[in-house]
Short mmCIF file of C-alpha atoms and ligand atoms in Angstrom, two decimals:
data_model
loop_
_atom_site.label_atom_id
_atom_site.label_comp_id
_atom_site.label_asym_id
_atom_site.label_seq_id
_atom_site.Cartn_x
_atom_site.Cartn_y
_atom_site.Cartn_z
CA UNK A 1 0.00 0.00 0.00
CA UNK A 2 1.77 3.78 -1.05
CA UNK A 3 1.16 6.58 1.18
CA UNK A 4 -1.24 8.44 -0.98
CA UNK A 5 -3.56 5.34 -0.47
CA UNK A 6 -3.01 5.54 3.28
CA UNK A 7 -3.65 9.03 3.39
CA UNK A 8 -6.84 8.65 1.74
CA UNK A 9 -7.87 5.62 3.71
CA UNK A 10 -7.15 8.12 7.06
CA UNK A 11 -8.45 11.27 6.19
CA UNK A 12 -12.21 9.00 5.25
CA UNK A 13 -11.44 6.77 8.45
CA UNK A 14 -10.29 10.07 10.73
CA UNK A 15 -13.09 12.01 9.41
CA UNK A 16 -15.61 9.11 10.16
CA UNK A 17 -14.39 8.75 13.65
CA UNK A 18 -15.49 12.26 13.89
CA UNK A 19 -18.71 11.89 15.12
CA UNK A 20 -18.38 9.92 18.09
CA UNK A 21 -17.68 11.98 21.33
CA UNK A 22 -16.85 9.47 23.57
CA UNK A 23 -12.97 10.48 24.26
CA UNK A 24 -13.42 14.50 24.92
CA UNK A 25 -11.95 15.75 21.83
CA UNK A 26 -10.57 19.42 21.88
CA UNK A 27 -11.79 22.22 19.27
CA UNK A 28 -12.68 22.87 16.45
CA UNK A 29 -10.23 20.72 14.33
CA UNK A 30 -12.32 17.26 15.60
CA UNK A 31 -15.01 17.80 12.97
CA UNK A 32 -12.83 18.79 10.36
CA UNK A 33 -10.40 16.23 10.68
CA UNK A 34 -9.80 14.77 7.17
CA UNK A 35 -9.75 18.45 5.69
CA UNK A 36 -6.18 18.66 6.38
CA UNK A 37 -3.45 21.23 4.81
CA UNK A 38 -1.85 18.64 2.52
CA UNK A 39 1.18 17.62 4.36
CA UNK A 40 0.78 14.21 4.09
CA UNK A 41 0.38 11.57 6.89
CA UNK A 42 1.51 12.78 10.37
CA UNK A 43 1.04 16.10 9.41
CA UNK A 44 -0.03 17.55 13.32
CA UNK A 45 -1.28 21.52 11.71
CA UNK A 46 -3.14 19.30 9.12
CA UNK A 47 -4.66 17.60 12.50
CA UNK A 48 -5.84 14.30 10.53
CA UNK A 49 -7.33 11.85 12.75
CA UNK A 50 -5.01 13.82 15.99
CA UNK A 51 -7.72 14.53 18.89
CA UNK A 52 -7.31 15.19 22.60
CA UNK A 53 -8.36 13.12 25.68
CA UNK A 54 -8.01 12.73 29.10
CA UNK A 55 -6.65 9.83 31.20
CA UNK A 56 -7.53 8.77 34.31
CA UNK A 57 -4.67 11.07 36.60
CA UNK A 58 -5.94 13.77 34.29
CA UNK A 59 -3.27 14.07 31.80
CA UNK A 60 -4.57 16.12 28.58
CA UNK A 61 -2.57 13.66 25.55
CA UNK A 62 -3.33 13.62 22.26
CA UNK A 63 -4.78 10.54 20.36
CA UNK A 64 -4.90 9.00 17.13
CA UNK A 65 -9.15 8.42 16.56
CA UNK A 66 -9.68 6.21 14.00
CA UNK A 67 -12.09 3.82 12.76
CA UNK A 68 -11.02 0.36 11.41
CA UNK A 69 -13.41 0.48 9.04
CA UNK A 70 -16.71 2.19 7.87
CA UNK A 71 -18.51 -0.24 6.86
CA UNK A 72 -21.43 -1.16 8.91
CA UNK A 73 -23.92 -3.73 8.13
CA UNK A 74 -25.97 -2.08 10.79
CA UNK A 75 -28.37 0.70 9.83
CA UNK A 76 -28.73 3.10 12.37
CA UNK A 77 -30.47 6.07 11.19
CA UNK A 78 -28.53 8.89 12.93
CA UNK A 79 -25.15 7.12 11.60
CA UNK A 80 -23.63 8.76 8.80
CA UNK A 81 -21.92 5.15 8.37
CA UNK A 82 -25.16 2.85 8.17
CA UNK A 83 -25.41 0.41 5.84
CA UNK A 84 -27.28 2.93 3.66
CA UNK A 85 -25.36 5.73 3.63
CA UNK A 86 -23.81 7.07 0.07
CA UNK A 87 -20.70 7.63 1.56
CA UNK A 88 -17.01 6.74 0.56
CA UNK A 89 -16.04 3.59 2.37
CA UNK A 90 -12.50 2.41 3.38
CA UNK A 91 -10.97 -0.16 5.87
CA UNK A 92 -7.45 -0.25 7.64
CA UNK A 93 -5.93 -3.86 7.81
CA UNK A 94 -5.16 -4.64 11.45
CA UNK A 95 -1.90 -4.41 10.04
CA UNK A 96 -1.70 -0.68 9.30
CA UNK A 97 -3.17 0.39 12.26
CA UNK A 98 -0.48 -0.88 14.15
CA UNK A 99 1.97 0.66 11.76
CA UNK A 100 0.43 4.03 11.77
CA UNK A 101 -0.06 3.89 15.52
CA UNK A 102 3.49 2.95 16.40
CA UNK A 103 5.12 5.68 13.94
CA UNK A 104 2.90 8.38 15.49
CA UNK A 105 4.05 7.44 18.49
CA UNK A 106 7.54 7.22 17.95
CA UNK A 107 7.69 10.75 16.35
CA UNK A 108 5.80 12.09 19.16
CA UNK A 109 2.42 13.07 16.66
CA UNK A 110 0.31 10.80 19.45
CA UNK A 111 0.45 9.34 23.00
CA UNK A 112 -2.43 7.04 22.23
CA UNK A 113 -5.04 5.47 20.49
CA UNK A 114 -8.59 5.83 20.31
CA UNK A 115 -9.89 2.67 17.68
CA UNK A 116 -13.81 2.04 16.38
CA UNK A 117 -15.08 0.20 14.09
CA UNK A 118 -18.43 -0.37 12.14
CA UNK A 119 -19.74 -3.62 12.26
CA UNK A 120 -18.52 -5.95 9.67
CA UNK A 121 -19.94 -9.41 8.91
CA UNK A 122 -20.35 -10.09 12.62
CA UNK A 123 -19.90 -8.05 16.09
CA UNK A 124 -17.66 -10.84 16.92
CA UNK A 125 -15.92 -10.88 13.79
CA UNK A 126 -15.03 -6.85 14.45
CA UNK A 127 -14.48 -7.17 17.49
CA UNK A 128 -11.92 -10.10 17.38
CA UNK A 129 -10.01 -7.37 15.18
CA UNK A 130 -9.95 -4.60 17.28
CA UNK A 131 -8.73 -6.89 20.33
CA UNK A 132 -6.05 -8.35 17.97
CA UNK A 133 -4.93 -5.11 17.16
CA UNK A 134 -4.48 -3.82 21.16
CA UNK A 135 -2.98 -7.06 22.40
CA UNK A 136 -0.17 -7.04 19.02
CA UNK A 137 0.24 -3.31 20.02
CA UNK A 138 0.69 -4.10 24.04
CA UNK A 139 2.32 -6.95 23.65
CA UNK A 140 4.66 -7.62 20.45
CA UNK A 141 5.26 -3.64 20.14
CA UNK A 142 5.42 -3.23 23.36
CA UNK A 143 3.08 0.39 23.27
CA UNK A 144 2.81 2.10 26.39
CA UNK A 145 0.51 4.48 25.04
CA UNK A 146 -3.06 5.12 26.13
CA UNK A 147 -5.64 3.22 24.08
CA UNK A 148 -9.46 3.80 24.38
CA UNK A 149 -10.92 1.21 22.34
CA UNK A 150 -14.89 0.92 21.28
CA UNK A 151 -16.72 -2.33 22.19
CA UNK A 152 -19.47 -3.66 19.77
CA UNK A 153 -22.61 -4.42 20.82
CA UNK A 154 -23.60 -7.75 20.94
CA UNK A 155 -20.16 -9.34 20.86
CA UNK A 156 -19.73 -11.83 22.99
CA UNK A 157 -18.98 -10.91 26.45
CA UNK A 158 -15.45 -12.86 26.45
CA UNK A 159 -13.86 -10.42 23.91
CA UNK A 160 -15.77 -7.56 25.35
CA UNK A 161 -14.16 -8.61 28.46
CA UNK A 162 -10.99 -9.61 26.87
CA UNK A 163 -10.30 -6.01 25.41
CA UNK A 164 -10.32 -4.73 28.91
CA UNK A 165 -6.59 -6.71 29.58
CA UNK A 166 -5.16 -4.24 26.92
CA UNK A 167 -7.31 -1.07 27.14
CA UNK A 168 -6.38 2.15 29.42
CA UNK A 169 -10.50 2.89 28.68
CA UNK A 170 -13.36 0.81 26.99
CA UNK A 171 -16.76 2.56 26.14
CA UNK A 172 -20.10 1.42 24.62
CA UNK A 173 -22.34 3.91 23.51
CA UNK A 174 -26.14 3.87 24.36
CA UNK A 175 -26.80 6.47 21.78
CA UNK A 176 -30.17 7.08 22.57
CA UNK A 177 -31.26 7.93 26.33
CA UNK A 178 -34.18 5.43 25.91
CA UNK A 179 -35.14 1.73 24.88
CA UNK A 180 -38.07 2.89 22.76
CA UNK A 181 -36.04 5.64 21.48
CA UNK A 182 -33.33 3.14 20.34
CA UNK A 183 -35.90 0.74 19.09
CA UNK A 184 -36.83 3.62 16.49
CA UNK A 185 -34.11 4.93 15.63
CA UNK A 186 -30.75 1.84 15.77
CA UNK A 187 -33.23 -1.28 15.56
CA UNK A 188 -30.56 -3.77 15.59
CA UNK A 189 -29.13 -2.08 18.85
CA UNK A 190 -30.85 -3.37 22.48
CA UNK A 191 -30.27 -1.15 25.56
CA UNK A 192 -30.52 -4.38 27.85
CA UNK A 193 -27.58 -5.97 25.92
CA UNK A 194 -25.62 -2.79 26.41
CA UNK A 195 -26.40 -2.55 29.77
CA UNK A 196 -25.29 -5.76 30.17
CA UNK A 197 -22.25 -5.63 28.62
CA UNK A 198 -21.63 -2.72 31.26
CA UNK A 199 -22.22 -4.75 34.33
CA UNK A 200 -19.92 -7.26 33.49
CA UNK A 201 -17.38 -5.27 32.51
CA UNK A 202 -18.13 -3.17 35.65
CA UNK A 203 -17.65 -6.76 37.47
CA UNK A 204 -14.68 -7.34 36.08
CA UNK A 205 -12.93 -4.02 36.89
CA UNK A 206 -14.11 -4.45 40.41
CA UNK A 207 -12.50 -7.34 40.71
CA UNK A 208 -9.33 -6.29 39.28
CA UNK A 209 -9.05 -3.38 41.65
CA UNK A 210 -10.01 -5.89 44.52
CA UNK A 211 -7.27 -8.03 43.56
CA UNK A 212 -4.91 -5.71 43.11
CA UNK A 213 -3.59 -7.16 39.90
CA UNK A 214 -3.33 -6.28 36.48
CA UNK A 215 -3.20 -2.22 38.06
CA UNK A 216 -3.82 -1.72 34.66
CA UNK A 217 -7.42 -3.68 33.92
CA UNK A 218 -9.42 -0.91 32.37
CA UNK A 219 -7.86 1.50 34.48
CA UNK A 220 -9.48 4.57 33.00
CA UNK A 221 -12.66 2.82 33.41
CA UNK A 222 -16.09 2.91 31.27
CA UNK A 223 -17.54 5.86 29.36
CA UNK A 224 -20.15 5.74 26.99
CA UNK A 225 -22.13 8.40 24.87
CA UNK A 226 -25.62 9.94 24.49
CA UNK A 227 -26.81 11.68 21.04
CA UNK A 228 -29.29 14.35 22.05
CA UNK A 229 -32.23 15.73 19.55
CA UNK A 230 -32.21 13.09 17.44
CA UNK A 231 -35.30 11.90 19.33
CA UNK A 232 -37.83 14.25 21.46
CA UNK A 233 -36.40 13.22 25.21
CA UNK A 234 -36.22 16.18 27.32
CA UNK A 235 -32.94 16.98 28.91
CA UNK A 236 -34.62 15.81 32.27
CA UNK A 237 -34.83 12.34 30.64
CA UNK A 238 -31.29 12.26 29.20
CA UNK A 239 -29.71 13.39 32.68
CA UNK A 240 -32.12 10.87 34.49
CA UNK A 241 -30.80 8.18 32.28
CA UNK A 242 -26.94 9.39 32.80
CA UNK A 243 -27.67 9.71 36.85
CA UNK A 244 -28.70 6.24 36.26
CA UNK A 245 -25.74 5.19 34.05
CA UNK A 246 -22.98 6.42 36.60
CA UNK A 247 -24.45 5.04 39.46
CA UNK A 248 -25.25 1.38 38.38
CA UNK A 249 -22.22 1.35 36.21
CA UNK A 250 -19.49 3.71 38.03
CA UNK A 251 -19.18 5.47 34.15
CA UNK A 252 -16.18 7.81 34.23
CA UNK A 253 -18.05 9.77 31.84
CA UNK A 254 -21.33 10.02 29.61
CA UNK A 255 -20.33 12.43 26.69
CA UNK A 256 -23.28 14.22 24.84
CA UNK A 257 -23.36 14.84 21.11
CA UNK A 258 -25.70 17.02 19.69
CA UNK A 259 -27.56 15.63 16.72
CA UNK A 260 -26.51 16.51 13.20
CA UNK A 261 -28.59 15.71 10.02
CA UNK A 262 -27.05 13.56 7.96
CA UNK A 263 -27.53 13.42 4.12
CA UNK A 264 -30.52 10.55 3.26
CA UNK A 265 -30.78 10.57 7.07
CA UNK A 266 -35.00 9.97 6.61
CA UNK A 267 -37.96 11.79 7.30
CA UNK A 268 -38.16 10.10 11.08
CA UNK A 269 -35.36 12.53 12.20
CA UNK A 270 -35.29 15.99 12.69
CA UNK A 271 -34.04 18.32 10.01
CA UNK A 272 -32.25 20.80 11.71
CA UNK A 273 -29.34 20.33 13.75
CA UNK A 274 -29.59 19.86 17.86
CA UNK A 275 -28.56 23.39 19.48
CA UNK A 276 -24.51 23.42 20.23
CA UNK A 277 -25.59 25.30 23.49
CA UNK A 278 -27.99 22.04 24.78
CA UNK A 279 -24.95 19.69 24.43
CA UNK A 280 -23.13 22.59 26.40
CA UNK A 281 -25.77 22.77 29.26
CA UNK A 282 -26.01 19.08 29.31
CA UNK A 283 -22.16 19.09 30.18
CA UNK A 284 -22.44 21.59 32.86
CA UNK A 285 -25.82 20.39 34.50
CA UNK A 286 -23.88 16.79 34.08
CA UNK A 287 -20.83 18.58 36.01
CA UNK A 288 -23.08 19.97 38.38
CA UNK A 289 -24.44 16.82 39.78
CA UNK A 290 -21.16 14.63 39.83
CA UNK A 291 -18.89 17.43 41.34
CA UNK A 292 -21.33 20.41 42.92
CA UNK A 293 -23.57 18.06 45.12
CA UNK A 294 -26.70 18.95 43.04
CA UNK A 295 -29.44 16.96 42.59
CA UNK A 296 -31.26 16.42 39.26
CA UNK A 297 -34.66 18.70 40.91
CA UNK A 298 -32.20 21.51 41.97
CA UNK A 299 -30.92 21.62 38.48
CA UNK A 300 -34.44 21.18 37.11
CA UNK A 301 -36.43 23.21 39.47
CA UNK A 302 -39.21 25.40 37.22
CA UNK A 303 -37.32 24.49 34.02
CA UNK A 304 -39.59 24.94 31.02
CA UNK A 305 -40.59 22.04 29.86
CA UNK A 306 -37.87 19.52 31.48
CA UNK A 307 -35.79 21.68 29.36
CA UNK A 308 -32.48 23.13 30.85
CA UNK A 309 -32.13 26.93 30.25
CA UNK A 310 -30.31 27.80 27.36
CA UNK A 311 -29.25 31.70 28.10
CA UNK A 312 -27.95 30.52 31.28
CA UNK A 313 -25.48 28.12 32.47
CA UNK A 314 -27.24 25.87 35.18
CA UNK A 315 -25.89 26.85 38.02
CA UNK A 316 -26.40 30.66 37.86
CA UNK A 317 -30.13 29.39 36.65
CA UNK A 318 -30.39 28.00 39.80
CA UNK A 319 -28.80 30.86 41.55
CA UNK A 320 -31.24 32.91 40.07
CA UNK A 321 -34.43 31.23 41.33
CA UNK A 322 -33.27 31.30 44.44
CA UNK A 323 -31.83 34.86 45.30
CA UNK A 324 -32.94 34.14 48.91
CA UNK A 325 -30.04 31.96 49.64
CA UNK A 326 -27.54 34.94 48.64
CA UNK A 327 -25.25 36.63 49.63
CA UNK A 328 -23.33 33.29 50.51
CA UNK A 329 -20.83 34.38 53.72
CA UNK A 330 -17.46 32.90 52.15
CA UNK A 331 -16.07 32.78 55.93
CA UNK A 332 -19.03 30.94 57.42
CA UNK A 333 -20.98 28.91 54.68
CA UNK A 334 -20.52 25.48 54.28
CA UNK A 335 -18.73 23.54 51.27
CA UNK A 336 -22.56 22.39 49.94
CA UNK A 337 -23.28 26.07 49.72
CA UNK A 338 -20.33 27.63 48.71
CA UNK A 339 -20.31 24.95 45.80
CA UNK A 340 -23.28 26.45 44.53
CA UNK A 341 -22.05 30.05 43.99
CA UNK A 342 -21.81 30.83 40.48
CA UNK A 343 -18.03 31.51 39.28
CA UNK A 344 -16.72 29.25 42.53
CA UNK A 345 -15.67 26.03 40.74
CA UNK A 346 -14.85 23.10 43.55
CA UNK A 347 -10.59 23.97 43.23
CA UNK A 348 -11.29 27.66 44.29
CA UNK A 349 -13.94 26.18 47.50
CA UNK A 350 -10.81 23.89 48.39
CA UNK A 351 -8.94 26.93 48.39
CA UNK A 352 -11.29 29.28 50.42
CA UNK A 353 -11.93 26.35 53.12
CA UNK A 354 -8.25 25.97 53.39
CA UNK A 355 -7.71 29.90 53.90
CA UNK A 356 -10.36 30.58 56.35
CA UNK A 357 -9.13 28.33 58.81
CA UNK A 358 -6.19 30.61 59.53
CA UNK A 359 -7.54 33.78 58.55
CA UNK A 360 -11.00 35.60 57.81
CA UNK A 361 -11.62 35.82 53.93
CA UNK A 362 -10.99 40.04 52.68
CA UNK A 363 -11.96 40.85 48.99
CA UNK A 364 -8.57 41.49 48.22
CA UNK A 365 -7.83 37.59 49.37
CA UNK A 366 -10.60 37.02 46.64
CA UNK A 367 -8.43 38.94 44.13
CA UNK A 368 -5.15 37.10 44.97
CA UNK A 369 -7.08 33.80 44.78
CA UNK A 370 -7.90 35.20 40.88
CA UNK A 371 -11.50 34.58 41.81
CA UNK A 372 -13.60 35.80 39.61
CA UNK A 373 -14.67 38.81 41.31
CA UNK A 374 -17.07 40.63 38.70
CA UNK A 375 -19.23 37.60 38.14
CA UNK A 376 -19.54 36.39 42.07
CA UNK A 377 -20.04 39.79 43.38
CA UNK A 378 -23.86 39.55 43.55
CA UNK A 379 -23.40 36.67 45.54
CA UNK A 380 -20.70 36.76 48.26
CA UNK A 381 -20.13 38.74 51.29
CA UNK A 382 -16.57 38.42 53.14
CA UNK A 383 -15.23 40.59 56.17
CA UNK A 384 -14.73 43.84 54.55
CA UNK A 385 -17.70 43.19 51.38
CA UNK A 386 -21.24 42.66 51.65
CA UNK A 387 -23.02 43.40 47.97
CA UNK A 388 -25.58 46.12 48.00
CA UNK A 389 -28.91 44.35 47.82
CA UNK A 390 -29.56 46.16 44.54
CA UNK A 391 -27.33 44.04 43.01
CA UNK A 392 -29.17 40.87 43.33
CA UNK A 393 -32.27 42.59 41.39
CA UNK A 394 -32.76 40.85 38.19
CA UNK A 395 -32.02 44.42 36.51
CA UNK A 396 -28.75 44.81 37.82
CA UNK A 397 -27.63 40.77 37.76
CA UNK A 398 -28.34 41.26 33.50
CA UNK A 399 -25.96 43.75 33.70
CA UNK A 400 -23.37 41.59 35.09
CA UNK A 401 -24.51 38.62 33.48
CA UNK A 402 -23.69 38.42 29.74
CA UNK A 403 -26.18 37.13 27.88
CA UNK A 404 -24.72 33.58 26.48
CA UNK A 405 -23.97 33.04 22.42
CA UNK A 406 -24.37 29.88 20.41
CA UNK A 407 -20.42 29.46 19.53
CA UNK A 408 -19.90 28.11 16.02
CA UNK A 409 -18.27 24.24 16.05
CA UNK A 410 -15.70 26.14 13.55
CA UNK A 411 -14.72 28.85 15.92
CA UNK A 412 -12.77 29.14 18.95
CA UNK A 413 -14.23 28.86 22.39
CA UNK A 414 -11.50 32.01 23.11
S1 SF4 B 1 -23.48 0.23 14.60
FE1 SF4 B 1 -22.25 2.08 14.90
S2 SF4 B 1 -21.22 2.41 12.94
FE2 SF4 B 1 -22.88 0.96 12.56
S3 SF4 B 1 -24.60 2.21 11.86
FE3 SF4 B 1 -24.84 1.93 14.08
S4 SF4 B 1 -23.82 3.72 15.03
FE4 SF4 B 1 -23.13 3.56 12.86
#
């Protein structure tokens, strides 16, 4: 194979790989991987099939996403690589995976590898491959790279479980936040055999940790991945079902991918794309409840139609409908309530719990702490600071408040 066939093959297979969300991919270069600046393979400004993830001690490394193939004989509607789609096709051999993965890594282009496939001829049959291809990486090339590999649904639960001995992360994604929903839309998918899949390979990690041995047994744990608007659940019903997913399954994460039309997609899905900003809010109101000790009715409280707010992030929301509970006393309050002060994120509450055992909290420790001090201003009082009450009146809090704008998938968050 020449490297002009390779190239092709990566910019269709990078490009594919695109769409799923499942390792948190940086920027705007994810969905225009493939479109690169003709520099050939490697090429990191060209950013071809490079994206960015996080391991489990937190480590931001970037990652070759590919898919082995795809081909799918599957026909999921909201798939732009269904077994009906008109699109260009290509498959890697197992083969040249490896290869590409191991001379991105040894120039330094990658510290990992994030692998899915379509389904060809059988799950087990793809999935056999993509276990082949991590074990010959771990254990003939001796990689020491991160790899986040996909399972496929309804392989058998020995190679589901096998991949786990060479993975740093496995996900499955549930696509759809309900059975019915999935029914519709990916008919040959089941969300009891997915859930399945995720006990046992929740079993199996907790019994690796209990035994102390492989450390390295899934270590990053399970994620999975949730596309929103494709179907009409509310965004009470897609954080119900990921409140549900972490706590039966210990997820590390459930990722959120706002639906995008598709060409041919059919007349059963919508037409327009899902909002950017409702993938955003689902992140933060998913942040919210895993690190801010809220609970799905704080976050939900008078929503509009189980709907999360879109002009406002969902903690100043529910800041907002209750102005009673403000100003928050940073020297008194406890860590519950200073948690729910917008512009305090859970580092800078560490921070101010640590301080204020020595001292009493100034404004001008707020300012060396590089607090945010325009934004929490409504809603703090410290020794030498109490905010008029003026300031807490919805006129004055718009002032403050910026009203928040849909950013363009093309355009930097800065
Ligand atoms: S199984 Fe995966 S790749 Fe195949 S059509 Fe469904 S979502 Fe797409």
């Amino acid at each position: 194979m020449n490297s002009d066939d390779l190239a092709k093959k990566l910019a269709i297979l990078a490009d594919a790989a695109k769409y799923d969300a499942s390792c948190s991919s940086g920027g705007a270069g994810k969905r225009s991987a493939g479109k690169g600046e003709g520099k050939g393979l490697g090429s990191l400004t060209g950013g071809t099939g490079i994206c960015h993830s996080f391991t489990p001690d937190g480590r931001c490394v970037s990652l070759l996403k590919i898919l082995m193939t795809n081909y799918c004989i599957y026909d999921c509607h909201y798939c732009i690589n269904r077994a009906s789609s008109n699109v260009a096709r290509a498959r890697f051999s197992e083969q040249e995976i490896i290869d590409l993965t191991m001379n991105f890594y040894r120039r330094n282009y990658i510290e990992g590898l994030f692998l899915s496939s379509g389904i060809i001829q059988t799950p087990d049959y793809t999935m056999e491959a993509i276990v082949r291809i991590a074990k010959s990486l771990r254990q003939d090339h001796h990689f020491k790279g991160y790899i986040h590999l996909k399972t496929i649904p309804n392989a058998s639960p020995a190679l589901q479980e096998e991949a786990g001995w060479y993975a740093d992360r496995l996900s499955i994604n549930v696509e759809l936040p309900t059975s019915q929903s999935l029914a519709l839309y990916a008919p040959q998918k089941n969300l009891n055999v997915i859930t399945g899949t995720m006990t046992r390979l929740d079993d199996r990690i907790s019994e690796a940790r209990a035994a102390k041995k492989p450390a390295r047994y899934i270590r990053g744990g399970q994620s999975t991945q949730m596309i929103i608007g494709a179907d009409a659940t509310s965004d009470k019903g897609i954080l119900s079902a990921s409140v549900d997913l972490y706590s039966r399954f210990k997820l590390r994460r459930v990722y959120y991918s706002a639906f995008s039309p598709i060409p041919g997609g059919g007349s059963a899905l919508p037409a327009k794309p899902a909002p950017l900003l409702r993938e955003h809010r689902l992140y933060q109101a998913d942040w919210l409840l895993r690190f801010y000790e809220f609970q799905l009715d704080d976050i939900l409280m008078g929503a509009d139609g189980d709907m999360l707010d879109l002009n406002l992030d969902p903690k100043l929301a529910w800041a907002l409908r209750n102005r009673q509970m403000f100003p928050v006393d940073l020297n008194r309050a406890d860590k519950s309530l200073l948690l729910r002060v917008p512009g305090l994120g859970a580092r800078s509450v560490q921070k101010i719990l640590s301080i204020r055992r020595y001292h009493a909290l100034r404004w001008t420790d707020l300012i060396k702490l590089r607090l945010p001090t325009q934004k929490i201003r409504p809603f703090v009082s410290v020794l030498d600071y109490s905010p008029p009450v003026r300031l807490l009146e919805k006129d004055a809090l718009e002032t403050i408040i910026q009203p928040a704008r849909q950013l363009n998938l093309f355009e930097n968050a800065s």
